[in-house]
Every structure is written in structure tokens, then in C-alpha cells.
Short mmCIF file of C-alpha atoms in Angstrom, two decimals:
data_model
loop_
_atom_site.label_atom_id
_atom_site.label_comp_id
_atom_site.label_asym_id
_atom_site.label_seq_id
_atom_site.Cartn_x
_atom_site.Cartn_y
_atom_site.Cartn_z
CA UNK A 37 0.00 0.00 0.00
CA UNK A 38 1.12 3.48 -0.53
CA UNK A 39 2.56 5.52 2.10
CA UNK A 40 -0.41 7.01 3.62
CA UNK A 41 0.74 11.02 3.29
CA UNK A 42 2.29 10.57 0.05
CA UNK A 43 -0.53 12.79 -1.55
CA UNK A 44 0.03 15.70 1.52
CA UNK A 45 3.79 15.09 0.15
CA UNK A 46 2.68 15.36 -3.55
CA UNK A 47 0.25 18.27 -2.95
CA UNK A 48 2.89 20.46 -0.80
CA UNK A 49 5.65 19.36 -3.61
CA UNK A 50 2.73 21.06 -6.05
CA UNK A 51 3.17 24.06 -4.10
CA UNK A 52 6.88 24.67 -3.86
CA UNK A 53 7.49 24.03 -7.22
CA UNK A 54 4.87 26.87 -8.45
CA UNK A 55 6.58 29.30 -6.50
CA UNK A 56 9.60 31.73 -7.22
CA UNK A 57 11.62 31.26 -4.02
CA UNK A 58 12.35 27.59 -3.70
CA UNK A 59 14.31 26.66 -6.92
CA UNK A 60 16.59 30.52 -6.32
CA UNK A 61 16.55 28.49 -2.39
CA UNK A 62 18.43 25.86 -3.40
CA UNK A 63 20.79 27.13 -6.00
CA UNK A 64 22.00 29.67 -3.46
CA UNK A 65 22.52 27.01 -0.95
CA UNK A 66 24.48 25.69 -3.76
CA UNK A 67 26.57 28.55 -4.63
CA UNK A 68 27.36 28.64 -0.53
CA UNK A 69 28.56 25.19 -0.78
CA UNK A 70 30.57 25.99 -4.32
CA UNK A 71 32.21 28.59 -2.41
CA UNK A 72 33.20 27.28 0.25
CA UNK A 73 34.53 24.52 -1.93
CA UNK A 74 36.75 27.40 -4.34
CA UNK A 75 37.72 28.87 -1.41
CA UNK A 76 39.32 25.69 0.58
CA UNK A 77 40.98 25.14 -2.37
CA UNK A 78 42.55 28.53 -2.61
CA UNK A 79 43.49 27.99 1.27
CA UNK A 80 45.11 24.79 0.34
CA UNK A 81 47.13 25.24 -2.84
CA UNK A 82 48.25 28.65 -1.34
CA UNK A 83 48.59 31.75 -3.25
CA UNK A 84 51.60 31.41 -5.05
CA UNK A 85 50.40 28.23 -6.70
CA UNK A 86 47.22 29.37 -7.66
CA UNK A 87 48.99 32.46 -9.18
CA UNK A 88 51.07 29.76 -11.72
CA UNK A 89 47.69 28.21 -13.19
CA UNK A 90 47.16 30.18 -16.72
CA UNK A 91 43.78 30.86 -16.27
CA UNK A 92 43.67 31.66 -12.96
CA UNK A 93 42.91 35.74 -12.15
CA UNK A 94 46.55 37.50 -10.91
CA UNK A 95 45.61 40.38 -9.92
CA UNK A 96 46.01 41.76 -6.58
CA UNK A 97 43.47 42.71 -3.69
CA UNK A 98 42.53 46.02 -5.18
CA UNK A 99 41.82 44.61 -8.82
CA UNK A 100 40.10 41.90 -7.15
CA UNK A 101 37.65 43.98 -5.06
CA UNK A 102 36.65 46.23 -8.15
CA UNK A 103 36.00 42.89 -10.21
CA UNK A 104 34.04 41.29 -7.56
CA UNK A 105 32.21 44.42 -6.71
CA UNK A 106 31.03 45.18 -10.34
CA UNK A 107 29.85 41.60 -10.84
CA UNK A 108 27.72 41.57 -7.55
CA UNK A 109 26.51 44.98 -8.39
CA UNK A 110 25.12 43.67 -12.04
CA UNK A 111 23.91 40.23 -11.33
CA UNK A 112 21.58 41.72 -8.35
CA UNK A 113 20.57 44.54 -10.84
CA UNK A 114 19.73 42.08 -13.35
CA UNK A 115 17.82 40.15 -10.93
CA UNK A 116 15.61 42.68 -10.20
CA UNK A 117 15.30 43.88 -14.00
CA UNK A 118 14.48 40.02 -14.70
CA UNK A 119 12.23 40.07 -11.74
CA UNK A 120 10.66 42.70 -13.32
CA UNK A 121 10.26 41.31 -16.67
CA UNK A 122 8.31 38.54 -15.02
CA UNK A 123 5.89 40.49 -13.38
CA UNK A 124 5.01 42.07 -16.39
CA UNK A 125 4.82 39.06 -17.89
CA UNK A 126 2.45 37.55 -15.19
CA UNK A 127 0.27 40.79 -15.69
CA UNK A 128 0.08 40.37 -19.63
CA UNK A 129 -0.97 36.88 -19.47
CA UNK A 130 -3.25 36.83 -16.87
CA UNK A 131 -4.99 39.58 -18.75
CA UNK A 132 -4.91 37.85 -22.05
CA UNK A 133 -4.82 34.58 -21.10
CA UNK A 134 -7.17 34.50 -17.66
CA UNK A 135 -5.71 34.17 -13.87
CA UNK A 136 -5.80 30.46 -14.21
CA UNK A 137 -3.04 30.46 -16.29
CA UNK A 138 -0.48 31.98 -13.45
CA UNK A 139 -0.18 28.74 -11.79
CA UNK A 140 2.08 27.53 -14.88
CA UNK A 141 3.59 30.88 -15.51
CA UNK A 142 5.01 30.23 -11.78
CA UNK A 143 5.65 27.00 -12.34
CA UNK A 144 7.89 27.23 -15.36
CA UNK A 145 11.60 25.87 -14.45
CA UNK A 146 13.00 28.69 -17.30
CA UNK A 147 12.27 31.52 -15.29
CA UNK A 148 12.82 30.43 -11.57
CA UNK A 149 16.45 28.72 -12.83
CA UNK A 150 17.19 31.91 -14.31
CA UNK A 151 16.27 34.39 -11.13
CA UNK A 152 18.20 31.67 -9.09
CA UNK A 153 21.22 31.94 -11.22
CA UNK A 154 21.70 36.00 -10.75
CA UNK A 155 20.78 35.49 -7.07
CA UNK A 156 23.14 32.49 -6.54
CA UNK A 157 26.18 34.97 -8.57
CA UNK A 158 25.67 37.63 -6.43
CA UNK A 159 25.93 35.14 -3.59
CA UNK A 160 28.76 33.67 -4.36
CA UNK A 161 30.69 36.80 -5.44
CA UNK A 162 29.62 38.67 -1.88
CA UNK A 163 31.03 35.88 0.16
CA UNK A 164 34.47 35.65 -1.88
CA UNK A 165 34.55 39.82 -1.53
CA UNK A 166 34.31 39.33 1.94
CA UNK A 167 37.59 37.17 2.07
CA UNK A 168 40.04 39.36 0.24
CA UNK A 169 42.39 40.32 2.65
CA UNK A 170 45.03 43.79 1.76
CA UNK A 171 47.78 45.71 3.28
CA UNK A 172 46.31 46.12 6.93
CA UNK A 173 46.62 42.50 7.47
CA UNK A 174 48.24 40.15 5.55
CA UNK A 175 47.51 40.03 2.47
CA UNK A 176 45.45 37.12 0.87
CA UNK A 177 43.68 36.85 -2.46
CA UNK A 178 41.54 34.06 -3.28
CA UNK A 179 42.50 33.22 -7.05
CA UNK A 180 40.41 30.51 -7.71
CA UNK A 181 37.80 31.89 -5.76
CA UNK A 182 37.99 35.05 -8.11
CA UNK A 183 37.87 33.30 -11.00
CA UNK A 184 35.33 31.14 -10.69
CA UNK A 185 32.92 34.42 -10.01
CA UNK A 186 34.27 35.65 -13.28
CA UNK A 187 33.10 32.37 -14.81
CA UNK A 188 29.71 32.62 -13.09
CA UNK A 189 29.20 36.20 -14.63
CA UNK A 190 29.90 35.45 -17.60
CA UNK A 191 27.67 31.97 -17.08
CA UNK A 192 24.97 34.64 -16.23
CA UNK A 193 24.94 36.73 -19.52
CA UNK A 194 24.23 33.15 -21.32
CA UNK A 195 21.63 32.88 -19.15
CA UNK A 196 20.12 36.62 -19.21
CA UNK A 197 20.29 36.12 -23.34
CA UNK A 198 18.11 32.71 -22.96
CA UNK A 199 15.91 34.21 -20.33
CA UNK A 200 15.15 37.01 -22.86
CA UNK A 201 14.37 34.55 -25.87
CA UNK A 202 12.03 32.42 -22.70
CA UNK A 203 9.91 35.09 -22.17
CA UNK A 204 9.26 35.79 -25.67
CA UNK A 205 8.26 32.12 -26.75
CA UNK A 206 6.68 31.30 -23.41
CA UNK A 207 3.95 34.16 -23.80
CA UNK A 208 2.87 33.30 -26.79
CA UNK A 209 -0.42 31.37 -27.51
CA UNK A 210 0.01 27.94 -28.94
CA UNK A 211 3.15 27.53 -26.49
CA UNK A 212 0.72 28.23 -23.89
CA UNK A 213 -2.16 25.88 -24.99
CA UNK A 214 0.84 23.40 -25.94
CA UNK A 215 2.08 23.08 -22.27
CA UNK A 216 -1.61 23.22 -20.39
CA UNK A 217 -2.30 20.54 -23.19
CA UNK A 218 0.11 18.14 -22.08
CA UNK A 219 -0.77 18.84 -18.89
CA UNK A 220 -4.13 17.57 -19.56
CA UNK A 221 -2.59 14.38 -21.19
CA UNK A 222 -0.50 13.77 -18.50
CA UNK A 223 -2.98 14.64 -15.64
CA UNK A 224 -5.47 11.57 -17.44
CA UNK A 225 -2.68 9.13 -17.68
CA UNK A 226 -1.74 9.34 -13.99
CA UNK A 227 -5.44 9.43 -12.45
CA UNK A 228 -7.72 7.43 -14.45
CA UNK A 229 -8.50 4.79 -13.42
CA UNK A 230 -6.87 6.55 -9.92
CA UNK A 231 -7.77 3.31 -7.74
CA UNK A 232 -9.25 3.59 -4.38
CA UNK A 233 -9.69 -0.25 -3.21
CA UNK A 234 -10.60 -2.47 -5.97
CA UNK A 235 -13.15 -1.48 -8.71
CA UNK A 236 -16.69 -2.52 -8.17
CA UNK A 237 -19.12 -2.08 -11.62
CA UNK A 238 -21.96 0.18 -11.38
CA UNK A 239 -25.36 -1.58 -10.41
CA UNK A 240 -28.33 0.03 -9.30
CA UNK A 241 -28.22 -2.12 -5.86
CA UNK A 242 -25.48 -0.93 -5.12
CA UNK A 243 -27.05 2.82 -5.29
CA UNK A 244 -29.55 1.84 -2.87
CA UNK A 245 -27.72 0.43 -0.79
CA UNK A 246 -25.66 4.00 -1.22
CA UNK A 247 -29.52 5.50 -0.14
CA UNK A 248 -30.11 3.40 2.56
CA UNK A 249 -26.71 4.57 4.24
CA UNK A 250 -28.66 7.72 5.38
CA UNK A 251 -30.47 5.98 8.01
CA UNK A 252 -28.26 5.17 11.26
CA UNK A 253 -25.02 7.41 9.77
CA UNK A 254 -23.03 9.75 10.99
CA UNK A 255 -22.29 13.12 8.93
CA UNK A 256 -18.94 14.65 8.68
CA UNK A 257 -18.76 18.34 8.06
CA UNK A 258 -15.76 19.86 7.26
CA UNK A 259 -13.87 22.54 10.07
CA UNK A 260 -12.19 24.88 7.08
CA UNK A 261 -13.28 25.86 3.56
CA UNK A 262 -10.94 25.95 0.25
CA UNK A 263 -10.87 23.69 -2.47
CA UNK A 264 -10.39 20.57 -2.52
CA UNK A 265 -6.72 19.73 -3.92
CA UNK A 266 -6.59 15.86 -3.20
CA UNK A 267 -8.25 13.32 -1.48
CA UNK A 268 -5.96 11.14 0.44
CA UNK A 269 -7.29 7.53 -0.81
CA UNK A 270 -5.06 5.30 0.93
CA UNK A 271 -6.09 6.88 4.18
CA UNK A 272 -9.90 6.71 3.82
CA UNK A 273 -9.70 2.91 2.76
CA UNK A 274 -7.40 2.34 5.76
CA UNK A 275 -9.27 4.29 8.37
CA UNK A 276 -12.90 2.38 6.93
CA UNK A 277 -11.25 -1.36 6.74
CA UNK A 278 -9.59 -0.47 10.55
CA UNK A 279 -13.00 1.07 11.86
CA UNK A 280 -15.13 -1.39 10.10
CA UNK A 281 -17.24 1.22 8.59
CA UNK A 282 -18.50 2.30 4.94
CA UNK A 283 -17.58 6.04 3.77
CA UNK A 284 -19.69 7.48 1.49
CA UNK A 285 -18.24 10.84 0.23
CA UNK A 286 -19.73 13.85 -1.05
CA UNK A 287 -16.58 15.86 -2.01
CA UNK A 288 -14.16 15.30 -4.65
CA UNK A 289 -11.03 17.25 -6.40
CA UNK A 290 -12.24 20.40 -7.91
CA UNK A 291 -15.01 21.15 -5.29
CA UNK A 292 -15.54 23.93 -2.92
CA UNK A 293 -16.31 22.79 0.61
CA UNK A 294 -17.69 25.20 2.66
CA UNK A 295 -17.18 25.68 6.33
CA UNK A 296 -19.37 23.23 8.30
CA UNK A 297 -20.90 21.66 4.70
CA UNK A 298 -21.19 17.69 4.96
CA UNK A 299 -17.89 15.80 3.40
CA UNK A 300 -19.18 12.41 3.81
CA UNK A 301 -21.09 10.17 5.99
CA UNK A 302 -20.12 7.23 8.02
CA UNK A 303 -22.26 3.73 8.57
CA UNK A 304 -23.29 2.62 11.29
CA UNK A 305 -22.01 4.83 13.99
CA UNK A 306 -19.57 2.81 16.81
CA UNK A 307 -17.48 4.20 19.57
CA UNK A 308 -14.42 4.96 17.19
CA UNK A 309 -16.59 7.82 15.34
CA UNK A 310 -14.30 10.87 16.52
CA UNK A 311 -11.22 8.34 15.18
CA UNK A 312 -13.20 8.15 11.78
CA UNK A 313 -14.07 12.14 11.72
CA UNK A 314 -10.49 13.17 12.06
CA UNK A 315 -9.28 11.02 9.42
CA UNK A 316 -11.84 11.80 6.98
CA UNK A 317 -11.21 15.59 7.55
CA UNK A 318 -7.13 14.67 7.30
CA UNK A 319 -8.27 13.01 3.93
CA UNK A 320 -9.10 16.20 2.45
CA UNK A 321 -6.38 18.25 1.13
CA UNK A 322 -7.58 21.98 0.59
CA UNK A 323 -5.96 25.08 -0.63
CA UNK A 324 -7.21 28.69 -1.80
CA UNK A 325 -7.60 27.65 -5.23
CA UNK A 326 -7.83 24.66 -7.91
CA UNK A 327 -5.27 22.49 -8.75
CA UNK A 328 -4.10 19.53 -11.07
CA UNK A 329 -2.68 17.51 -8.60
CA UNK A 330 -6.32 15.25 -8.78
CA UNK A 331 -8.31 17.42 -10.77
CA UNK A 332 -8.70 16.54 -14.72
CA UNK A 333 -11.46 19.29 -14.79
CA UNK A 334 -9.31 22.39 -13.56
CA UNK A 335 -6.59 21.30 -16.45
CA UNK A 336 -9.61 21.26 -19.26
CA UNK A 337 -10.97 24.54 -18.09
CA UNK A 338 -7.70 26.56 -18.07
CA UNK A 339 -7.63 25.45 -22.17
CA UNK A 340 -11.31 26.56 -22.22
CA UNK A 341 -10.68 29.74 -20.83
CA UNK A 342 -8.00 30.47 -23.31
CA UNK A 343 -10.30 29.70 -25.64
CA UNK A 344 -13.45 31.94 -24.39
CA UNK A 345 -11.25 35.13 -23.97
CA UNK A 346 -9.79 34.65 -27.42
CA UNK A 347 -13.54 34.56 -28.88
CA UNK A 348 -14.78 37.66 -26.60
CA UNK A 349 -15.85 40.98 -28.98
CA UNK A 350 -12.69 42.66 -28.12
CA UNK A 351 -10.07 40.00 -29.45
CA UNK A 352 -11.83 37.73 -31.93
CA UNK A 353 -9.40 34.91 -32.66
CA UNK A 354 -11.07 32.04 -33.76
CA UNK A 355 -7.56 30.33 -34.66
CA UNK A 356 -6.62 30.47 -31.02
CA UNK A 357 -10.00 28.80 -30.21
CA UNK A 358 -9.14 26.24 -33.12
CA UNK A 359 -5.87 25.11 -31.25
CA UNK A 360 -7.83 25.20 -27.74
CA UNK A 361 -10.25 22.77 -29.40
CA UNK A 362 -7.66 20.55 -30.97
CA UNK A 363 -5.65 19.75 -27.21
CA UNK A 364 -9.24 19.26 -25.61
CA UNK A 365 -10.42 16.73 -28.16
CA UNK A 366 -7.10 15.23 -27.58
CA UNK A 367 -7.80 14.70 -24.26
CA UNK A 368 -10.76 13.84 -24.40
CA UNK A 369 -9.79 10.90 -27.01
CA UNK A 370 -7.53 9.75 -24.66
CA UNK A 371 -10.14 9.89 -21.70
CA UNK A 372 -12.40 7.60 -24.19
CA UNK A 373 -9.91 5.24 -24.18
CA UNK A 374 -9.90 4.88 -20.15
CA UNK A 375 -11.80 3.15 -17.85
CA UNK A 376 -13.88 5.45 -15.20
CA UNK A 377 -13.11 4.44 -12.00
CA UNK A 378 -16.58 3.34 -10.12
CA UNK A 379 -17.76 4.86 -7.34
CA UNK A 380 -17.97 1.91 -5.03
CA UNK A 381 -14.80 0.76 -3.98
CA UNK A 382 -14.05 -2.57 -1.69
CA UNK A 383 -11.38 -3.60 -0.05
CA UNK A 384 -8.46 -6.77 0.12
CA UNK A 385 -11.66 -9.05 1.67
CA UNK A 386 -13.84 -7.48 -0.88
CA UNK A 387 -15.97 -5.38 1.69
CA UNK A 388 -17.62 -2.47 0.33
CA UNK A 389 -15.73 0.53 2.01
CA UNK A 390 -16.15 3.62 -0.07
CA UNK A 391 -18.42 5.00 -1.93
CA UNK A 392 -16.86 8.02 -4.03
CA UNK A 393 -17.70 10.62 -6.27
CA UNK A 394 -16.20 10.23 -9.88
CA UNK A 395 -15.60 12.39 -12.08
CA UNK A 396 -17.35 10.95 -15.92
CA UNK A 397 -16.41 11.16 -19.40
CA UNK A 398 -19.60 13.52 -19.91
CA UNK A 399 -18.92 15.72 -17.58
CA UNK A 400 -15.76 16.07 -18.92
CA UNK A 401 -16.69 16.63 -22.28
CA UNK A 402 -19.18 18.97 -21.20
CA UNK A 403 -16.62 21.32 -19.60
CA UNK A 404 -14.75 20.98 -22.72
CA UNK A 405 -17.57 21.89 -24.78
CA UNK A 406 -20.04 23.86 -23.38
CA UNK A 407 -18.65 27.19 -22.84
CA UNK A 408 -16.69 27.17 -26.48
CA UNK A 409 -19.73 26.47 -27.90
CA UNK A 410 -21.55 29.02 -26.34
CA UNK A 411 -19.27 32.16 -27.17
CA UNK A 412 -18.46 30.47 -31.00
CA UNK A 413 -21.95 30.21 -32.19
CA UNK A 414 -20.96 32.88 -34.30
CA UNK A 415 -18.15 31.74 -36.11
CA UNK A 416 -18.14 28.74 -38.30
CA UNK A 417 -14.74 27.69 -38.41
CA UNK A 418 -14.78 27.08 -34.35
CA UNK A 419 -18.39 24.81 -34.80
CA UNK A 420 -16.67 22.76 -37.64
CA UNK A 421 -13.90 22.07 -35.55
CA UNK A 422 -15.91 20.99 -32.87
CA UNK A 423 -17.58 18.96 -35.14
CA UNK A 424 -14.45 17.43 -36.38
CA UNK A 425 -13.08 16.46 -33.12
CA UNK A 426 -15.94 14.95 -32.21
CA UNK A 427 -15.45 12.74 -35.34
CA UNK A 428 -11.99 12.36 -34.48
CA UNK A 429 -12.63 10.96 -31.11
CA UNK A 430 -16.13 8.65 -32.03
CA UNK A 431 -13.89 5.44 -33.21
CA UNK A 432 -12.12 5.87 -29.45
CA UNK A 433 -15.41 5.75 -27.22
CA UNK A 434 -16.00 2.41 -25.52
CA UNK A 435 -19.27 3.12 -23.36
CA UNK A 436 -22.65 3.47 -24.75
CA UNK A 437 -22.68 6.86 -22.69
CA UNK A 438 -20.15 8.37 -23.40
CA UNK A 439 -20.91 7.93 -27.28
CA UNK A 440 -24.60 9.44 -26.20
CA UNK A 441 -22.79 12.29 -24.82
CA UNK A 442 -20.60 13.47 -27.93
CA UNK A 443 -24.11 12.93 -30.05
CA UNK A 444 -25.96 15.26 -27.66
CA UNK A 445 -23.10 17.68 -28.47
CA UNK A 446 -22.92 17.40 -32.27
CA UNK A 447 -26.78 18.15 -32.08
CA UNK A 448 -26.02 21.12 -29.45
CA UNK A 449 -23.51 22.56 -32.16
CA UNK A 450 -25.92 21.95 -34.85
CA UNK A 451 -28.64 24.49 -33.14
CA UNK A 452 -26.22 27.12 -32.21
CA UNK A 453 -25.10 27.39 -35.96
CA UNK A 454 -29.06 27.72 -37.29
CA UNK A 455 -29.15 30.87 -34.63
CA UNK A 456 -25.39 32.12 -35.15
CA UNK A 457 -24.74 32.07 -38.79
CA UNK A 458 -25.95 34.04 -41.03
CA UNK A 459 -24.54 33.16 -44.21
CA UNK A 460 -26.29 30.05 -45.90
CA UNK A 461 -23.11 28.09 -47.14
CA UNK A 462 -21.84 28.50 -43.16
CA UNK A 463 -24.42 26.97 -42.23
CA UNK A 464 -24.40 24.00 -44.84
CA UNK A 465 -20.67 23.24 -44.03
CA UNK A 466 -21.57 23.06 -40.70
CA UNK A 467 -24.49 20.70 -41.73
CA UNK A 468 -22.06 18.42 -43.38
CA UNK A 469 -19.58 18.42 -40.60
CA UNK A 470 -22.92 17.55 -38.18
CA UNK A 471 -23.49 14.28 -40.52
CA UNK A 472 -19.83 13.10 -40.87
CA UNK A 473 -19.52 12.89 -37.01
CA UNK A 474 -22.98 11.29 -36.23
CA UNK A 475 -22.13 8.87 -38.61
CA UNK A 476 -18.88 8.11 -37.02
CA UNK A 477 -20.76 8.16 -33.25
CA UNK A 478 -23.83 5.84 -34.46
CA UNK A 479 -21.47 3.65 -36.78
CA UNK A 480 -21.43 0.17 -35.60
CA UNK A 481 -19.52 -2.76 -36.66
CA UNK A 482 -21.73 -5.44 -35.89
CA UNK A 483 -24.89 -3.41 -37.21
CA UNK A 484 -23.98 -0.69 -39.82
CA UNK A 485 -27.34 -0.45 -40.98
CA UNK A 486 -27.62 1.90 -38.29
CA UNK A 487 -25.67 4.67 -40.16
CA UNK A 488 -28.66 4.58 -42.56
CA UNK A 489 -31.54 6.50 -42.11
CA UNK A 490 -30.84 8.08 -38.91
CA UNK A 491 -28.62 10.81 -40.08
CA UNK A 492 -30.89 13.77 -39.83
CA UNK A 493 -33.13 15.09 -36.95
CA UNK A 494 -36.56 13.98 -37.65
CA UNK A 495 -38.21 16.64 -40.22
CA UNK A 496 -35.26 17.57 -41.13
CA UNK A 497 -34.00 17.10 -45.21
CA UNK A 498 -30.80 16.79 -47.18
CA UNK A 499 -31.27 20.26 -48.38
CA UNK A 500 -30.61 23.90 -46.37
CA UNK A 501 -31.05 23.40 -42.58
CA UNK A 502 -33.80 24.62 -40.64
CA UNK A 503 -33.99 28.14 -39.65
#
């Protein structure tokens, strides 16, 4: 079994490595420790033998100080001019791009390495100043200790030139949609199926039996409020198989719990209950906002909000919608492919323990959809992609429901285009597109009479749509 706070570890590691200071942290730490290890070896070899190396600095204390000085004087200037940059940076995309695209701003290695780097020079260069001894003691210069700052500096302008070509790619659109959209992939291929206990299959007896857990249960209800950033599984299964009790949880990743709203409740009630309470409420890793760490949904709407802001009045990109919609029906193909974790989960003796709530295909798909949709009723070339994609991911879809859910929005898009286009051959294009993909969703390879016939909504004919 998995250590029981390895998803406390993984949720806190999601925190330190979206912020600025931790990465600069550690890379000063190690400029301390590369000093220290420049400067016992200037102690040891002695000054005259570090003076015989050819590439070694010469000079004496005075040229020393003014080298050192200057270098510590730039890098920290250039750290604040690159902390700068970033901020501005931050600004422009969160304005352009939405606030829920910050998180992987932060995140990004480029810029944190680079703001460590300066810090770490400046570091490095302070501490070897500090140890350059002239003519009112005796005199001691630090050679190696010199030179290697010289190296770092010059290290640093490789790195200012790199951080300046970052920034420029990194802000741009389809980079941005690029990254969140492997994030997405990445984010399905690590959580479903997420396994809590061994998978039961959905049966309506097992729903009442959900029901009938009202009766003689105790409710949880949560002391704090924040979102919920993961759900420590282990622990729940551990704490029900220990307590002998069945968990039936209202929460999941993504959702808001309010202060004193009801997490879950706990059948039958037994001595142990205030055991069972505190480790439900431990179970339930929350923060201020949404995060990937267990949530598929918060990754899909950061591409759909790219996607709504490029298709408001005041920008009116369509192409940037177009690349939104290509990464979501990406994921969403590979999501087709997967199997949905069930709610009911049992443990090794095959006890029914848990009883979650999952996160489906269409309720994926309609977070996907929905709200691109909505705003791109008006354009045609963001409906025919939709269209497209749904074709694209038909031959992938493996439950009966899920295929019911991409047909329900093929015949959403299909409305949306009689009220939002006004030109008749926009419409028609779109009417093709609407065919080719419920053709694909309704094909079947056992029965493929069932393309036949059905590929128009009743009243409907093979000439101009409706309306």
C-alpha cells in the first residue's frame, strides 16, 4: 500500500514548485557550498600556486575587489530587471490569457532557474569579496575563488540572453495551450482509473444500498473551507477497513467545501466515530484555489478559458479557439480510451468501504464543450472544428454513454449554428460536418445499418437546414 501522506507530500511538492523562491533556495545554498569549496581550495594550494595556473585571475586585492564588486553589483541589478520582466509578464498573461493560467507561468523551471542563477552569482561573489584580505593585514587573495565568479558572470549573460528569448516564446499562444495541453494528457494518464480499493461495476443495488446509508449514519462536516486539492485515498480505505465502517463521500477534487458543509457520511455509527471524523477531515487536502494535482477538470478549463477570452468581442481569434479545441479533443480521445473508475470501492476481503464521487467522461466533455460552444456560435470555423473532433474521437469511445454524450453535443452545435450564422453556405458546411460525425458516433460494426436512415433530426431534409 502506498505511504499514507504521500498525496500531503505530492500536494505540498505542487506548491513549492509553483513558486519563485524555492528553486533561487536551493541554488544559493548551492553557490554557498561551491564557495566554500573554491575557497578551501585557494586555502590549500596557497597563493603562489594558484597564481602559476594560466587561467587563474593574478591580480592583486585592489583589482580583485573592483572585479568582484562590479559583478555583484550587475547580477543583483539584473535580478531585479528580470524580476521585473516577469511580473510584467504575469500581468500580460493573466490579462490575455485568464488568472488560471499563473499557476504555470510560476511554475515554469526557465524563469525560476534563471532568477536563481543571478541570485546564486551575487551570492557567491559577496562571500568571496568578503575574504580578500590587503595591506592592513596580511595580504590574501583568493584566485580561484575570483575566477570562478568571473566564470559565473559570464555563465549569467548566457543565461540573461536565454531568459530574454524564454519570455518571448513562453507568452505566446500555442506555447501556452501546448504546455496546459500536455498537462491535460499527463494529468489523465496518472489518475484514471486513480484506484481507491478495488473497482466494483456500477449496479443500481449498489445505489440503494448508497440510499439506505442515510439511516443510522453519521455526517462529517468539514472545520475549514478551500478547495479541494486531493483526497488522500489510501487513508480513507485504511481508516474504513480499521474502523469497520463504509464512507460514502460527497466531495471530490475540484469542489468547494464550505465551512461546516457535509464531506461524507459514516455507517453505522460505533465508539471509534471521533477516530473516523479526524481522518476523513485529514483526507481532504484543501488550498485557496484549484489544482491539477487530482483534478482533470481544472486542467480542461484553463484550455477553455483560453479559448473563451480569445472569442470575446474585443479579441476575436477564432484560430486560437481552433488550437484550444484541438488539445481538448485530444484529451478527451484519450479519456475515451480509459476506464472510469466506479464509485464503489471494496477492499483486500472485498468489503464495500467507499463509496466516491467520480468524475465521468460527460462531464468532462461537457466542460470541454459547453462554454466554447456558447461564445463560438458565431463563427463557423470554431463549430466545424468541434464537429471534427468529435469525429476524431467517435472510433475511441467504448461506453454506450459516453458515445450518447458526444451525439448530444454534435446536435447542441448543430442548433447554435441555425441561430449564429448568417450566411447560408456557413451553415451548410456546418451541416455536413454535423453528418460526418454522427455517422462516425452511431457507426457500428456489428450493425452498420444503423448509419442509414438516422442521419438527420426527424423533419429535417438533405437540403438547407432549418432556420
Amino acid at each position: 500500500m502506498t505511504f499514507p501522506r504521500l498525496v500531503k507530500i505530492r500536494a505540498s511538492w505542487d506548491t513549492l514548485r509553483t513558486s519563485y523562491w524555492f528553486v533561487p533556495t536551493i541554488m544559493s545554498v548551492a553557490s554557498v557550498a561551491l564557495w566554500v569549496a573554491s575557497y578551501t581550495v585557494d586555502v590549500q594550494l596557497g597563493e603562489d600556486a594558484t597564481r602559476r595556473l594560466g587561467w587563474i585571475y593574478r591580480g592583486g586585492p585592489d583589482g580583485a575587489r573592483e572585479v568582484l564588486a562590479v559583478v555583484s553589483a550587475s547580477m543583483i541589478t539584473i535580478a531585479g530587471v528580470t524580476f521585473s520582466i516577469t511580473i510584467v509578464a504575469l500581468t500580460l498573461a493573466s490579462q490575455q490569457f485568464g488568472p488560471f493560467l499563473l499557476r504555470n507561468f510560476m511554475r515554469d523551471k526557465g524563469n525560476q532557474i534563471v532568477l536563481g542563477t543571478f541570485i546564486s552569482t551575487f551570492i557567491f561573489c559577496l562571500l568571496t569579496l568578503r575574504m580578500i584580505r590587503g595591506i592592513d593585514r596580511e595580504t590574501f587573495v583568493p584566485h580561484v575563488s575570483v575566477s570562478m565568479g568571473v566564470l559565473l558572470a559570464m555563465f549569467s549573460l548566457g543565461v540573461l540572453i536565454y531568459f530574454i528569448h524564454h519570455v518571448s516564446a513562453l507568452i505566446q499562444a500555442s506555447n501556452i495551450i501546448s504546455v496546459v495541453g500536455r498537462d491535460l494528457v499527463e494529468a489523465i494518464d496518472r489518475l484514471f482509473p486513480d484506484r481507491l480499493g478495488r473497482e466494483e461495476p456500477d449496479e443500481p443495488a449498489q445505489w440503494k444500498v448508497a440510499e439506505d446509508l442515510k439511516a443510522a449514519c453519521e455526517e462529517i462536516r468539514s472545520p475549514v473551507f478551500g478547495y479541494v486539492k486531493a483526497l488522500d485515498n489510501d487513508l480513507l480505505m485504511k481508516v474504513a477497513k480499521e474502523n469497520d465502517v463504509v464512507v460514502r463521500l460527497f466531495k471530490r477534487p475540484g469542489d468547494f467545501v464550505g465551512e461546516d458543509d457535509v464531506i461524507a457520511r459514516v455507517w453505522p455509527k460505533n465508539s471509534e466515530i471521533q477516530e473516523v471524523h479526524d481522518a476523513v477531515n485529514d483526507a481532504f487536502v484543501l488550498d485557496n484555489q484549484r489544482t491539477a494535482t487530482q483534478d482533470v477538470g481544472f486542467v480542461i478549463s484553463q484550455i477553455v478559458e483560453i479559448a473563451v477570452r480569445s472569442l470575446s468581442p474585443g479579441i476575436n481569434d477564432p484560430f486560437t479557439a481552433i488550437i484550444c479545441i484541438d488539445y481538448l479533443g485530444q484529451g478527451l480521445r484519450r479519456m475515451a480510451g480509459r476506464s472510469i473508475p466506479s464509485p464503489f470501492r471494496r477492499d483486500d476481503e472485498g468489503r464495500l468501504r467507499i463509496i466516491a464521487e467520480t468524475e465521468t467522461f460527460s462531464e468532462l466533455a461537457d466542460t470541454a464543450l459547453n462554454q466554447i460552444r456558447h461564445y463560438g456560435r458565431s463563427s463557423a470555423a470554431v463549430l466545424s472544428r468541434m464537429l471534427d473532433v468529435i469525429t476524431d474521437i467517435a472510433p475511441h469511445v467504448r461506453r454506450e454513454e459516453d458515445r450518447q454524450a458526444l451525439l448530444r453535443h454534435a446536435e447542441r452545435v448543430l442548433e447554435v449554428s441555425r441561430a449564429g450564422l448568417e450566411e447560408k453556405d456557413a451553415r451548410w458546411g456546418i451541416r455536413k460536418a454535423y453528418i460526418l460525425a454522427r455517422a462516425s458516433l452511431i457507426a457500428d460494426a456489428d450493425n452498420p445499418s444503423r448509419i442509414s436512415g438516422k442521419l438527420l433530426p426527424p423533419g429535417s431534409t438533405q437540403g438547407e437546414p432549418r432556420g
